Amino acid sequence: MIAVDAGPLQTLRSRPVVGVASDRRQHQRVRVAVLGRYMLSDRREYPCQTVDMSPGGVRLTCAVLGEIGERVVLYLEFIGRIEGVVARHTAGGFAVKLAATSRKRDKLASQLTWLANREILGLPEGRSHERVVPEKPGVTLKLENGREVMARLIDISLSGAAITCNATPPMGSIVVVGSTPSRLVRVFEGGFGVQFLLPLSPDRFHAGMVL
């Protein structure tokens, strides 16, 4: 069970958010791997996944970077709609300084504690996501050492896939399923589960899709 002491979050709720540096000092950051989408000032939406989060900010893994200071609207699973501005670019994404009232920060603190204690974080296929059995289950799996092996998809969801293969990569290793970068997050009898580094777009998710 992952546990986060709610105490630090509780004691920091009433403090104002005055910048990224002070956000790091004031708020307890929690590693949260939840899926979502974000909208930049061009009003286009892109998929993302959180890396860590506090009531004052969130770090994202994403493909399209916003400009420093650009407004961002986020829609995150289990959390809902939040907004802020791009505070800094990071490896693989960017960090957002959240614009939230004291009441909203209170709610975020409670949600983060709940998420951690419910062990929702880091699951290979988000349990709230529909799973489908692909019509074309055969797929090429590229391992971290560059080796390519044939594998079979058992099922897929927006956030990950269950795979059976003669080779089982190490836990936590990065693999490319077809053309989709993923991380191996669990092993079960007869196969293993991967989590996509970026969630699939809902408009291309169906049984006939090719990863």
Short mmCIF file of C-alpha atoms in Angstrom, two decimals, residues 7-142:
data_model
loop_
_atom_site.label_atom_id
_atom_site.label_comp_id
_atom_site.label_asym_id
_atom_site.label_seq_id
_atom_site.Cartn_x
_atom_site.Cartn_y
_atom_site.Cartn_z
CA GLY A 7 -0.29 16.07 7.50
CA PRO A 8 2.14 18.07 5.30
CA LEU A 9 -0.57 18.63 2.74
CA GLN A 10 -3.01 19.80 5.37
CA THR A 11 -0.58 22.28 6.92
CA LEU A 12 0.31 23.80 3.55
CA ARG A 13 -3.18 24.39 2.24
CA SER A 14 -3.54 27.94 3.45
CA ARG A 15 -0.25 29.19 2.04
CA PRO A 16 -0.33 31.26 -1.17
CA VAL A 17 1.24 29.98 -4.37
CA VAL A 18 3.82 32.61 -5.35
CA GLY A 19 6.05 30.77 -7.81
CA VAL A 20 7.55 27.49 -8.78
CA ALA A 21 10.43 27.72 -6.34
CA SER A 22 8.13 28.46 -3.42
CA ASP A 23 5.72 25.78 -4.67
CA ARG A 24 8.50 23.24 -4.27
CA ARG A 25 9.07 24.41 -0.69
CA GLN A 26 5.45 24.80 0.34
CA HIS A 27 3.71 21.75 -1.08
CA GLN A 28 4.23 18.04 -0.60
CA ARG A 29 4.78 16.54 -4.06
CA VAL A 30 3.32 13.10 -4.66
CA ARG A 31 4.21 10.77 -7.52
CA VAL A 32 0.97 10.36 -9.42
CA ALA A 33 0.73 8.57 -12.77
CA VAL A 34 -2.74 9.47 -13.99
CA LEU A 35 -3.83 10.04 -17.56
CA GLY A 36 -5.41 13.13 -19.00
CA ARG A 37 -5.47 15.73 -21.71
CA TYR A 38 -4.37 19.35 -21.81
CA MET A 39 -5.35 22.36 -23.89
CA LEU A 40 -2.93 25.14 -24.79
CA SER A 41 -3.77 28.64 -25.98
CA ASP A 42 -4.32 27.36 -29.54
CA ARG A 43 -7.33 25.50 -28.07
CA ARG A 44 -6.07 22.14 -29.33
CA GLU A 45 -6.05 19.19 -26.93
CA TYR A 46 -3.18 16.75 -26.44
CA PRO A 47 -2.78 13.57 -24.34
CA CYS A 48 -0.60 13.60 -21.25
CA GLN A 49 0.29 11.71 -18.10
CA THR A 50 1.26 13.18 -14.73
CA VAL A 51 4.67 12.46 -13.20
CA ASP A 52 4.19 14.13 -9.84
CA MET A 53 1.78 16.64 -8.40
CA SER A 54 1.08 18.88 -5.45
CA PRO A 55 -1.77 21.26 -4.65
CA GLY A 56 0.35 23.98 -6.27
CA GLY A 57 1.74 22.35 -9.38
CA VAL A 58 1.95 19.31 -11.63
CA ARG A 59 4.68 17.84 -13.85
CA LEU A 60 3.56 16.22 -17.11
CA THR A 61 4.89 13.76 -19.65
CA CYS A 62 3.65 14.96 -23.02
CA ALA A 63 4.67 15.43 -26.65
CA VAL A 64 3.73 19.07 -27.35
CA LEU A 65 5.36 21.74 -25.20
CA GLY A 66 3.69 25.00 -24.31
CA GLU A 67 5.57 28.28 -24.06
CA ILE A 68 6.78 29.41 -20.64
CA GLY A 69 3.95 31.43 -19.12
CA GLU A 70 1.33 30.02 -21.51
CA ARG A 71 -2.08 29.19 -20.05
CA VAL A 72 -2.89 25.48 -19.79
CA VAL A 73 -6.22 23.79 -19.03
CA LEU A 74 -5.89 20.20 -17.77
CA TYR A 75 -8.47 17.42 -17.61
CA LEU A 76 -7.08 14.64 -15.39
CA GLU A 77 -8.63 11.31 -14.44
CA PHE A 78 -9.89 11.18 -10.84
CA ILE A 79 -9.10 14.90 -10.44
CA GLY A 80 -11.09 16.74 -13.08
CA ARG A 81 -10.48 20.17 -14.59
CA ILE A 82 -7.65 22.35 -13.33
CA GLU A 83 -5.70 25.17 -14.94
CA GLY A 84 -2.49 27.11 -14.65
CA VAL A 85 0.52 28.30 -16.64
CA VAL A 86 3.61 26.56 -18.03
CA ALA A 87 6.31 27.12 -15.42
CA ARG A 88 9.28 25.28 -16.95
CA HIS A 89 10.19 22.65 -19.50
CA THR A 90 11.36 19.26 -18.26
CA ALA A 91 12.74 16.09 -19.81
CA GLY A 92 9.79 14.69 -21.75
CA GLY A 93 7.29 17.40 -20.93
CA PHE A 94 6.71 20.48 -18.78
CA ALA A 95 5.65 21.61 -15.33
CA VAL A 96 2.52 23.63 -14.66
CA LYS A 97 2.05 26.15 -11.86
CA LEU A 98 -1.60 25.74 -10.89
CA ALA A 99 -3.95 28.68 -10.47
CA ALA A 100 -6.24 27.54 -7.67
CA THR A 101 -8.17 29.02 -4.80
CA SER A 102 -7.47 27.90 -1.26
CA ARG A 103 -10.60 25.75 -1.41
CA LYS A 104 -9.48 24.11 -4.65
CA ARG A 105 -6.03 23.37 -3.16
CA ASP A 106 -7.76 21.75 -0.20
CA LYS A 107 -9.66 19.49 -2.58
CA LEU A 108 -6.51 18.65 -4.57
CA ALA A 109 -4.65 17.72 -1.38
CA SER A 110 -7.42 15.32 -0.42
CA GLN A 111 -7.56 13.83 -3.92
CA LEU A 112 -3.80 13.25 -4.00
CA THR A 113 -3.84 11.51 -0.63
CA TRP A 114 -6.79 9.37 -1.72
CA LEU A 115 -5.09 8.44 -4.99
CA ALA A 116 -1.89 7.34 -3.29
CA ASN A 117 -3.63 5.33 -0.59
CA ARG A 118 -5.91 3.63 -3.11
CA GLU A 119 -2.87 2.35 -5.04
CA ILE A 120 -4.31 3.70 -8.26
CA LEU A 121 -0.95 5.05 -9.33
CA GLY A 122 1.09 3.22 -11.94
CA LEU A 123 -1.38 0.50 -12.88
CA PRO A 124 -0.70 -0.91 -16.37
CA GLU A 125 -4.24 -0.48 -17.63
CA GLY A 126 -6.31 2.16 -15.93
CA ARG A 127 -9.15 0.21 -14.38
CA SER A 128 -11.60 2.86 -15.44
CA HIS A 129 -10.68 2.26 -19.08
CA GLU A 130 -12.45 -0.09 -21.41
CA ARG A 131 -10.33 -2.96 -22.67
CA VAL A 132 -10.72 -4.42 -26.13
CA VAL A 133 -9.35 -7.56 -27.79
CA PRO A 134 -7.50 -6.43 -30.92
CA GLU A 135 -8.56 -7.80 -34.28
CA LYS A 136 -4.90 -8.09 -35.29
CA PRO A 137 -3.09 -9.27 -32.16
CA GLY A 138 0.33 -9.84 -33.73
CA VAL A 139 2.82 -7.10 -32.88
CA THR A 140 6.57 -6.46 -32.91
CA LEU A 141 8.13 -5.72 -29.54
CA LYS A 142 11.39 -3.73 -29.49
#
